[in-house]
Short mmCIF file of C-alpha atoms and ligand atoms in Angstrom, two decimals:
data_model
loop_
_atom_site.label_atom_id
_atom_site.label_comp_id
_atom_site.label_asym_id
_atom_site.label_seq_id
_atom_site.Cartn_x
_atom_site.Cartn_y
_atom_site.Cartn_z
CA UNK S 231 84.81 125.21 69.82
CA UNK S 232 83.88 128.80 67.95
CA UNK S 233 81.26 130.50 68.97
CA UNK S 234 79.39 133.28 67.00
CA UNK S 235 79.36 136.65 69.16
CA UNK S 236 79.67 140.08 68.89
CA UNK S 237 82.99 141.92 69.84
CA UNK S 238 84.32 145.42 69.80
CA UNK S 239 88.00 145.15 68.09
CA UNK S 240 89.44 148.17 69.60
CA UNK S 241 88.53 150.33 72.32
CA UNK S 242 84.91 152.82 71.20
CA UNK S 243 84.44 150.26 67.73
CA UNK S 244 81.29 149.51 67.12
CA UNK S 245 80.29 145.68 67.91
CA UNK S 246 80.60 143.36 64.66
CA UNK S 247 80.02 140.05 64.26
CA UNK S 248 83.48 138.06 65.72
CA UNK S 249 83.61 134.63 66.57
CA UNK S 250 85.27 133.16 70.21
CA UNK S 251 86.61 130.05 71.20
CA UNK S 252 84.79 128.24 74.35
CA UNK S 253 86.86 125.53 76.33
CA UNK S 254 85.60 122.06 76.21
CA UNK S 255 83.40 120.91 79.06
CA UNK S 256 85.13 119.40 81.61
CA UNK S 257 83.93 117.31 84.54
CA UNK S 258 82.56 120.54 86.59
CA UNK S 259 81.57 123.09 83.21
CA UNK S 260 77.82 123.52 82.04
CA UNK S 261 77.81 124.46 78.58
CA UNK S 262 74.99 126.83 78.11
CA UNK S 263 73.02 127.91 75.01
CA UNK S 264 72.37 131.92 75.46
CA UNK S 265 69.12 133.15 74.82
CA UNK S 266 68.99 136.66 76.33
CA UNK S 267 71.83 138.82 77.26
CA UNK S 268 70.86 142.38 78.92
CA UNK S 269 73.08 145.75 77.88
CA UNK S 270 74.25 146.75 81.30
CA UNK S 271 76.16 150.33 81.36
CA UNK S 272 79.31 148.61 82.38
CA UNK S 273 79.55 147.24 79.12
CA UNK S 274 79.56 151.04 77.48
CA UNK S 275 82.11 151.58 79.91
CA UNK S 276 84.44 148.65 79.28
CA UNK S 277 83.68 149.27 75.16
CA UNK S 278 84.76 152.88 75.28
CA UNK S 279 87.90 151.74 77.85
CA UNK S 280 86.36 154.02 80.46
CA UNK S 281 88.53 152.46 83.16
CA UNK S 282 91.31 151.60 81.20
CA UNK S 283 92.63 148.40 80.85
CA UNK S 284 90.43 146.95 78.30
CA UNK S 285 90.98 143.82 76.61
CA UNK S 286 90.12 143.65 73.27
CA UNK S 287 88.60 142.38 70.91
CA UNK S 288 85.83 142.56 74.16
CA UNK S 289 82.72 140.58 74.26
CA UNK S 290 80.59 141.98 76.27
CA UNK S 291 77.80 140.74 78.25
CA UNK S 292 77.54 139.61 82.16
CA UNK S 293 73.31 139.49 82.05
CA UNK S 294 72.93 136.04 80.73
CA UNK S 295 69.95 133.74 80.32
CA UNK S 296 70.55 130.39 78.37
CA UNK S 297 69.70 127.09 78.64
CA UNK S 298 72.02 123.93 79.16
CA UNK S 299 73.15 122.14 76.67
CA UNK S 300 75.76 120.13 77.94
CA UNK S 301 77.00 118.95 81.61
CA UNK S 302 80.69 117.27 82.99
CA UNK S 303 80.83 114.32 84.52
CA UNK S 304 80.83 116.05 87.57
CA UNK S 305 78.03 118.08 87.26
CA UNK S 306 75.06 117.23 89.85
CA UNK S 307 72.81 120.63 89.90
CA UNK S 308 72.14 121.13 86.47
CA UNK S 309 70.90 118.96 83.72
CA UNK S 310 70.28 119.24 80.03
CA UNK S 311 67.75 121.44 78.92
CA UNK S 312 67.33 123.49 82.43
CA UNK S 313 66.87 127.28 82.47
CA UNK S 314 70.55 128.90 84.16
CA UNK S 315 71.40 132.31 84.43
CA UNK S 316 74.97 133.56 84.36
CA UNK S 317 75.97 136.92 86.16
CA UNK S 318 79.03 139.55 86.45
CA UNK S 319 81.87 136.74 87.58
CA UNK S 320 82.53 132.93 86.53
CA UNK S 321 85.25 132.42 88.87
CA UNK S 322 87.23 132.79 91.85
CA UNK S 323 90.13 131.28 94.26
CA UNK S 324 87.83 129.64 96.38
CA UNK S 325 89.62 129.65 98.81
CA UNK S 326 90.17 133.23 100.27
CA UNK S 327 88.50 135.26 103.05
CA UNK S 328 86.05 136.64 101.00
CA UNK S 329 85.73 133.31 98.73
CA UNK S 330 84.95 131.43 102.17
CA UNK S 331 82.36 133.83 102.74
CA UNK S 332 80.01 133.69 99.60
CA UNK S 333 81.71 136.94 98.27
CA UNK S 334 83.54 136.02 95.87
CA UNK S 335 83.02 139.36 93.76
CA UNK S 336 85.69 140.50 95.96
CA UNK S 337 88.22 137.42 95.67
CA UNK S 338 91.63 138.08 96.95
CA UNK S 339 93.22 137.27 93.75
CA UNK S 340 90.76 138.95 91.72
CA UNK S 341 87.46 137.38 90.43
CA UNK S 342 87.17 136.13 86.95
CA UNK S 343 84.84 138.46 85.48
CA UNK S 344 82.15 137.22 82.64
CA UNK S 345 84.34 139.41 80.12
CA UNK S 346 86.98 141.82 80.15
CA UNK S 347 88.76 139.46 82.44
CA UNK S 348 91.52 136.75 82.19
CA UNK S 349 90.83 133.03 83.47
CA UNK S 350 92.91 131.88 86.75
CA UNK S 351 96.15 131.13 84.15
CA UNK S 352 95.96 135.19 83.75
CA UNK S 353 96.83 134.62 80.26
CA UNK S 354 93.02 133.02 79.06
CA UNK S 355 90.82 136.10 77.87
CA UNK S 356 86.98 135.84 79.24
CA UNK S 357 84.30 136.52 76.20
CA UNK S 358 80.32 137.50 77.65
CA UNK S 359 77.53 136.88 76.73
CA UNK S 360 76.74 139.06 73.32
CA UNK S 361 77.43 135.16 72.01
CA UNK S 362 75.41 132.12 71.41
CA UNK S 363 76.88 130.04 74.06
CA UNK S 364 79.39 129.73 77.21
CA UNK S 365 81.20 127.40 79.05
CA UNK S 366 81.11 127.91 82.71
CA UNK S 367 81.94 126.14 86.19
CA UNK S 368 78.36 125.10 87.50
CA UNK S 369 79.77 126.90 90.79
CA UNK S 370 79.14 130.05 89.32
CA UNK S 371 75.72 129.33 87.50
CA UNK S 372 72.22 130.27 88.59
CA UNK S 373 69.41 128.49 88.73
CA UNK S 374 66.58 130.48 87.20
CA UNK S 375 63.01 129.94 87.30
CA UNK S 376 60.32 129.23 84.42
CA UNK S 377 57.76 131.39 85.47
CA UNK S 378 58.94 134.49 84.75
CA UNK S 379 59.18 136.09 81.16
CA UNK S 380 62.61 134.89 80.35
CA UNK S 381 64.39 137.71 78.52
CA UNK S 382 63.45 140.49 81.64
CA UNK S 383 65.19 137.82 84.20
CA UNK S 384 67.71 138.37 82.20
CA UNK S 385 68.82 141.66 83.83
CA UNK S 386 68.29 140.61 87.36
CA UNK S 387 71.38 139.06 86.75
CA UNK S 388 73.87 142.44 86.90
CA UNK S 389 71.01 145.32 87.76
CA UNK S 390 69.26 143.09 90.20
CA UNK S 391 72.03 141.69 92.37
CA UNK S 392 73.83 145.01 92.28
CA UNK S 393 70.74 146.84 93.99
CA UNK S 394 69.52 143.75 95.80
CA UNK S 395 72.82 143.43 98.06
CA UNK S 396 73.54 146.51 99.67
CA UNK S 397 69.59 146.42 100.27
CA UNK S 398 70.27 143.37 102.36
CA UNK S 399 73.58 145.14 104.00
CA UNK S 400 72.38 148.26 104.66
CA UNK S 401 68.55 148.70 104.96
CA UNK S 402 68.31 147.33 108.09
CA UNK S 403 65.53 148.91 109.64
CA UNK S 404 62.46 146.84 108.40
CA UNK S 405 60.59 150.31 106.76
CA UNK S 406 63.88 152.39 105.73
CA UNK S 407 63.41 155.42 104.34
CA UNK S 408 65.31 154.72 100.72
CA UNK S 409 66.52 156.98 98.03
CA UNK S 410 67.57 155.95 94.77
CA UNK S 411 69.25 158.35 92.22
CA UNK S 412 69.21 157.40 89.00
CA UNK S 413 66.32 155.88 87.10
CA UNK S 414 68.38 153.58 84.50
CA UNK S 415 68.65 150.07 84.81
CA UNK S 416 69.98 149.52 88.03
CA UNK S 417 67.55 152.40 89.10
CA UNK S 418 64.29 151.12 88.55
CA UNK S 419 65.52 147.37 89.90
CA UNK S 420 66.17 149.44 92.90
CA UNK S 421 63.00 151.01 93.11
CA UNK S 422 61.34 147.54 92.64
CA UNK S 423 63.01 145.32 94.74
CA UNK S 424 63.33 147.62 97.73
CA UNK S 425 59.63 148.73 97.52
CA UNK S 426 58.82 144.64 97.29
CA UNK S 427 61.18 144.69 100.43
CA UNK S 428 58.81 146.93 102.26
CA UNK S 429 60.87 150.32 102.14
CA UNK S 430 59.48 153.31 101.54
CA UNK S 431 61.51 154.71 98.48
CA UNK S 432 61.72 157.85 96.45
CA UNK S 433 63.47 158.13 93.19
CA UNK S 434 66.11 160.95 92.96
CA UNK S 435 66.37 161.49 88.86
CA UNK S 436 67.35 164.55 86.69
CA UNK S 437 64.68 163.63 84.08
CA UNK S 438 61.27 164.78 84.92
CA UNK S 439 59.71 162.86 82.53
CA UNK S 440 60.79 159.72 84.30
CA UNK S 441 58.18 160.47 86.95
CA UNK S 442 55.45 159.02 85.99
CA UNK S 443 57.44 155.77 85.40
CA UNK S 444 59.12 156.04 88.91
CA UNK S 445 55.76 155.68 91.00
CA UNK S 446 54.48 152.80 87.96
CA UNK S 447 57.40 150.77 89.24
CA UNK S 448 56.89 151.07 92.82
CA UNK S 449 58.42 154.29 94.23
CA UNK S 450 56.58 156.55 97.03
CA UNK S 451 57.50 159.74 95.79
CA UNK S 452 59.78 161.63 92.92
CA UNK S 453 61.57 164.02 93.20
CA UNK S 454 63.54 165.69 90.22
CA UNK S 455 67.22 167.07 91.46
CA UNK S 456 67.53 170.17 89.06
CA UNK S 457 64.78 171.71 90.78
CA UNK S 458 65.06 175.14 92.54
CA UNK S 459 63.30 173.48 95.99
CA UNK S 460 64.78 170.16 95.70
CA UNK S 461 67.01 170.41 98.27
CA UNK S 462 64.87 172.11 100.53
CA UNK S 463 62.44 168.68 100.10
CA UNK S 464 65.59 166.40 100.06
CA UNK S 465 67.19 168.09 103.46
CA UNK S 466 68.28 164.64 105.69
CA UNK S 467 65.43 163.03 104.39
CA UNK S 468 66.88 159.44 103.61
CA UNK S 469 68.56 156.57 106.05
CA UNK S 470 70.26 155.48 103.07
CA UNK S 471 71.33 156.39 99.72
CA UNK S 472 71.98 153.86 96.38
CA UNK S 473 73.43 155.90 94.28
CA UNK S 474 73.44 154.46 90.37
CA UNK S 475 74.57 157.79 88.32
CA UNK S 476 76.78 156.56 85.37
CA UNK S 477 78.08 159.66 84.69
CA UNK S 478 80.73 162.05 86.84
CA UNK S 479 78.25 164.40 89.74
CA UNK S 480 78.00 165.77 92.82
CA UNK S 481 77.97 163.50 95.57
CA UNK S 482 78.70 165.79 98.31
CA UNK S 483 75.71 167.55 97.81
CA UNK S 484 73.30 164.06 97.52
CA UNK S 485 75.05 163.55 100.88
CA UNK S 486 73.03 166.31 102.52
CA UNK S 487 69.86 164.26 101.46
CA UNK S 488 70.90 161.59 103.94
CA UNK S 489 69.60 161.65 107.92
CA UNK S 490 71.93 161.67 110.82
CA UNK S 491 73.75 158.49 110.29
CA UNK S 492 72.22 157.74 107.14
CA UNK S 493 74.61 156.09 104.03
CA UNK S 494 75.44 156.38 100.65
CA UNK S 495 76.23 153.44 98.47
CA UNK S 496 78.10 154.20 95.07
CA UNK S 497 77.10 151.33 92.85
CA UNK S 498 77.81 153.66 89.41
CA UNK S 499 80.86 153.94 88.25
CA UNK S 500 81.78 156.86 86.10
CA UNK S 501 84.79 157.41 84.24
CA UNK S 502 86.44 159.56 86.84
CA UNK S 503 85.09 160.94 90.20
CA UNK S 504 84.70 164.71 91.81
CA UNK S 505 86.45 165.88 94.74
CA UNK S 506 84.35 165.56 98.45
CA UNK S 507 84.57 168.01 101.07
CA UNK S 508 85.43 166.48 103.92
CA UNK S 509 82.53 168.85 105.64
CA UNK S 510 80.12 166.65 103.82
CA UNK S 511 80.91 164.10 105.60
CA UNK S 512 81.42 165.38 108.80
CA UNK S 513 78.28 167.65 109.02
CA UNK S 514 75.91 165.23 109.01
CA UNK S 515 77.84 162.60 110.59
CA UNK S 516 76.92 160.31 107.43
CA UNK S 517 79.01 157.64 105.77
CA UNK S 518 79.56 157.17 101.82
CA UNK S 519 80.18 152.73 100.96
CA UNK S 520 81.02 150.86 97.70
CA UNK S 521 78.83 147.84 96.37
CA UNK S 522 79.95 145.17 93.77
CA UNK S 523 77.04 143.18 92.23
CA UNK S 524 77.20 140.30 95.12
CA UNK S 525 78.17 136.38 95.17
CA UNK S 526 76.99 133.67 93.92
CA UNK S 527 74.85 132.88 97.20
CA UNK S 528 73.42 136.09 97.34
CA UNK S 529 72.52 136.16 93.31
CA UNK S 530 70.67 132.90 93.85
CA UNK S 531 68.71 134.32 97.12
CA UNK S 532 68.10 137.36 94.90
CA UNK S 533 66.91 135.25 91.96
CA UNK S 534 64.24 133.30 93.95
CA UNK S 535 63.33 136.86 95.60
CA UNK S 536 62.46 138.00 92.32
CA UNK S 537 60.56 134.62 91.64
CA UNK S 538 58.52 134.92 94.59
CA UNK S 539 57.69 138.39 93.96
CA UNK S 540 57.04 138.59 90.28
CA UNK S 541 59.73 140.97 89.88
CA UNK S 542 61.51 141.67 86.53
CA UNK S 543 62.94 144.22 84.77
CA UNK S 544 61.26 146.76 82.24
CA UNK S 545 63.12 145.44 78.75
CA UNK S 546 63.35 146.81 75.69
CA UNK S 547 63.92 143.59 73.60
CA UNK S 548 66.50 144.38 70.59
CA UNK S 549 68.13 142.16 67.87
CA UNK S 550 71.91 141.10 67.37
CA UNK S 551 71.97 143.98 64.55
CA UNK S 552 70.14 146.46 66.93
CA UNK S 553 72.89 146.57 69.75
CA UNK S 554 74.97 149.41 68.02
CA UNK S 555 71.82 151.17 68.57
CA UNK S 556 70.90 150.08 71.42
CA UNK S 557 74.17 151.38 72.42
CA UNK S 558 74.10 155.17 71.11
CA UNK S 559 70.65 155.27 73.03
CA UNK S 560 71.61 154.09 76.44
CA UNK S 561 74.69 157.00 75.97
CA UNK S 562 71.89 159.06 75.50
CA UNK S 563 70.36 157.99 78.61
CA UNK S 564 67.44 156.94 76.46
CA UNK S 565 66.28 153.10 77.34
CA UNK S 566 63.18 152.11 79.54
CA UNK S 567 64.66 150.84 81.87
CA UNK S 568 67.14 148.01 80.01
CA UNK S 569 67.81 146.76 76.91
CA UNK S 570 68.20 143.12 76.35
CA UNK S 571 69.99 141.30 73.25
CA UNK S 572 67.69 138.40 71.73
CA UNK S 573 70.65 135.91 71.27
CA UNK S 574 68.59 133.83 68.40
CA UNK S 575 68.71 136.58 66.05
CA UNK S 576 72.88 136.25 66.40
CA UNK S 577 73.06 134.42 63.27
P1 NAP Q 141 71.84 153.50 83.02
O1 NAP Q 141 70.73 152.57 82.70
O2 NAP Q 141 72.46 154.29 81.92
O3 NAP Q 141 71.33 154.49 84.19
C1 NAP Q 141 72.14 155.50 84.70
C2 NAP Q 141 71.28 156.65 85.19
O4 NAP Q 141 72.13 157.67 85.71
C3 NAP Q 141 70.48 157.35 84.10
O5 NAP Q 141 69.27 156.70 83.84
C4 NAP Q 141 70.26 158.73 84.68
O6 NAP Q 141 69.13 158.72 85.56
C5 NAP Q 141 71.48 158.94 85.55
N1 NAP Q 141 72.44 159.86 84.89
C6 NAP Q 141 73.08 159.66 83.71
N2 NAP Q 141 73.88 160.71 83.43
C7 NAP Q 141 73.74 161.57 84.45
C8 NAP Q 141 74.31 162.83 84.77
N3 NAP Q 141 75.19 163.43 83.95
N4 NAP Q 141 73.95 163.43 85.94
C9 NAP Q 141 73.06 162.85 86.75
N5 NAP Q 141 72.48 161.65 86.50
C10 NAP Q 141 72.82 161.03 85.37
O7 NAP Q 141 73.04 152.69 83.70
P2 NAP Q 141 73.01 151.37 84.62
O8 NAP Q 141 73.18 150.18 83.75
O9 NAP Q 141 71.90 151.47 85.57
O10 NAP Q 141 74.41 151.55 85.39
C11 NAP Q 141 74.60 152.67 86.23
C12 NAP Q 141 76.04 152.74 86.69
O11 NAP Q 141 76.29 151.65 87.58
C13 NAP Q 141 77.08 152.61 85.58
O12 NAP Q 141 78.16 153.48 85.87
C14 NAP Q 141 77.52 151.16 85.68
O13 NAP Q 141 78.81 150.94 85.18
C15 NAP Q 141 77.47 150.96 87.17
N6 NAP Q 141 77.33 149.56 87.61
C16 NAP Q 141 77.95 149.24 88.77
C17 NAP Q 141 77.81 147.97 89.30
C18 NAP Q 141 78.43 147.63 90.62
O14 NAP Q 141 78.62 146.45 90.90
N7 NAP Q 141 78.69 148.60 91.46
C19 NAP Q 141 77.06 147.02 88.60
C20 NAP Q 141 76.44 147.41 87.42
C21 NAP Q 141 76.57 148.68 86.92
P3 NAP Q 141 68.08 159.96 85.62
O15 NAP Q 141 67.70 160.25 84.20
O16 NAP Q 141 66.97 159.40 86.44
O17 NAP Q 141 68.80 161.08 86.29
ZN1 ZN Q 142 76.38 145.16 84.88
ZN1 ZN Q 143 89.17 134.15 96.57
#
């Protein structure tokens, strides 16, 4: 079946109008009509080829909202016409350690990712959601509720999950003290959903005219890293750390931020990283972690989470011919806080 989408034919191309192929439906597939799709950062990355490997043409796109509009045989939690949501990963081994365990992000085999990815032949390519529709197994779809505004769910998907599972893992203590660095679209997720946790949070940015913003969406306090006092303020203030910088930093000297104990928890992932002194570490007896979105059980807790709570994300809603755009801004670190792709304009 083609598919209309929107592909970058070489690594850094702009995205132009491509079309994909989607599998037939078989007995366990959901074929979904895509209404929203959010611009996460990864997908900059994977355009430009920041981590290498990049499969191209790409389709990006692993922030999906759509609709079904057609089941398998086998299908028995989703029916025609529902609301699904379709994250980072569409499948796995099932099988594995980390499969049994509802994280399948970190399959032993590798994960299928939404995009960028190769299907379990390892020869298949895997298009995203910048498309009109998708095929996927109804193992890895979400079910997503119609009470929210549909097209800032959409983000919860990627941002959301990403922020909401080392919450779960790491803030332990039921009032943590939480900072976030990073007001993008991960950022202010963070700042929502651990604040709607109960933490007490304060927003670590290099833009000071994100402040104002930061406290809107639910953080404490602000505090802007350039400044002369920062880290005088900052001094083992935190019991843990999400760290969501895109873009290569210091992390030893965030690290000094955290409280005896406290931890770190890189969920950005720039291009390359910068060297840590191992006194960092050791000084404050502090520990630095990695974080990759979160499985399908988790997404699902995280989506009815958000449902309960009214949380969303801040969208800034573009069309199919906007995403170029939408594109050169986010580079510029210049989106409040995540721009989504309205799929119906993909004509
Ligand atoms: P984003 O919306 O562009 O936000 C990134 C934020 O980083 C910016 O808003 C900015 O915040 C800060 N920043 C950018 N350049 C900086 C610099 N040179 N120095 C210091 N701070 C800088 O991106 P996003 O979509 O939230 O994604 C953030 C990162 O997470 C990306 O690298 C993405 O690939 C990665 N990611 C990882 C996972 C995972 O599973 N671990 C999942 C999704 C995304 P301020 O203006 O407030 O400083
Ligand atoms: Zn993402
Ligand atoms: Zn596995």
């Amino acid at each position: 079946m083609k598919i209309k989408a929107l592909a970058a034919m070489q690594a850094a191309a702009p995205l132009q109008p491509y079309s994909v192929e989607r599998r037939e439906v078989g007995p366990h597939d959901v074929r979904i009509e895509i209404l929203y799709c959010g611009i996460c950062h990864s997908d900059l990355h994977q355009v430009h080829d920041d981590w290498k490997g990049g499969i191209y043409p790409m389709v990006p796109g692993h922030e999906i909202i759509g609709r079904v509009a057609e089941v398998g045989a086998s299908v028995h939690r989703f029916q025609t016409g529902m609301l699904t949501g379709v994250g980072c990963l569409v499948d796995s081994c099932r099988s594995c350690g980390p499969c049994q365990q509802h994280e399948e992000q970190y399959c032993v085999s590798g994960c299928v990712m939404t995009y960028n990815s190769y299907e379990r032949d390892s020869k298949t390519p895997t298009f995203g959601g910048y498309s009109k529709q998708v095929v996927v197994d109804e193992r890895y779809v979400l079910q997503v509720s119609d009470k929210l505004e549909l097209s800032a769910v959409a983000p919860l998907l990627c941002a959301g999950i990403t922020t909401f599972s080392p919450l779960k893992r790491f803030a332990t203590k039921p009032k943590s003290r939480i900072g976030v660095m990073g007001l993008g679209g991960l950022g202010h997720m963070a700042v929502k959903i651990a604040a709607a946790m109960g933490h007490e949070v304060c927003m670590l940015s290099t833009s000071a005219k994100k402040a104002a913003d930061a406290k809107r969406l639910g953080a404490h306090d602000f505090v802007l890293t350039t400044d002369a006092d920062a880290e005088r303020r900052l001094r083992r203030r935190f019991d843990l750390i999400l760290n969501t910088v895109s873009a290569p930093h210091d992390v030893g000297a965030a690290l000094n931020y955290l409280d005896l104990h406290g931890t770190m928890v890189i969920l950005g992932a720039p291009p390359h990283g910068t060297q840590l002194h191992p006194g960092a570490l050791i000084g404050g007896a502090t520990q630095v972690a990695g974080s990759l979105v979160g499985g399908i059980k988790q997404t699902q807790e995280m989506l009815d989470f958000c449902a309960a709570h009214h949380l969303t994300a801040d969208v800034e809603l573009c069309g199919a011919d906007e995403v170029n755009t939408a594109f050169a801004r986010l580079r510029k670190n210049d989106v409040k806080y995540r721009f989504v792709i309205d799929m119906q304009t993909l004509n």
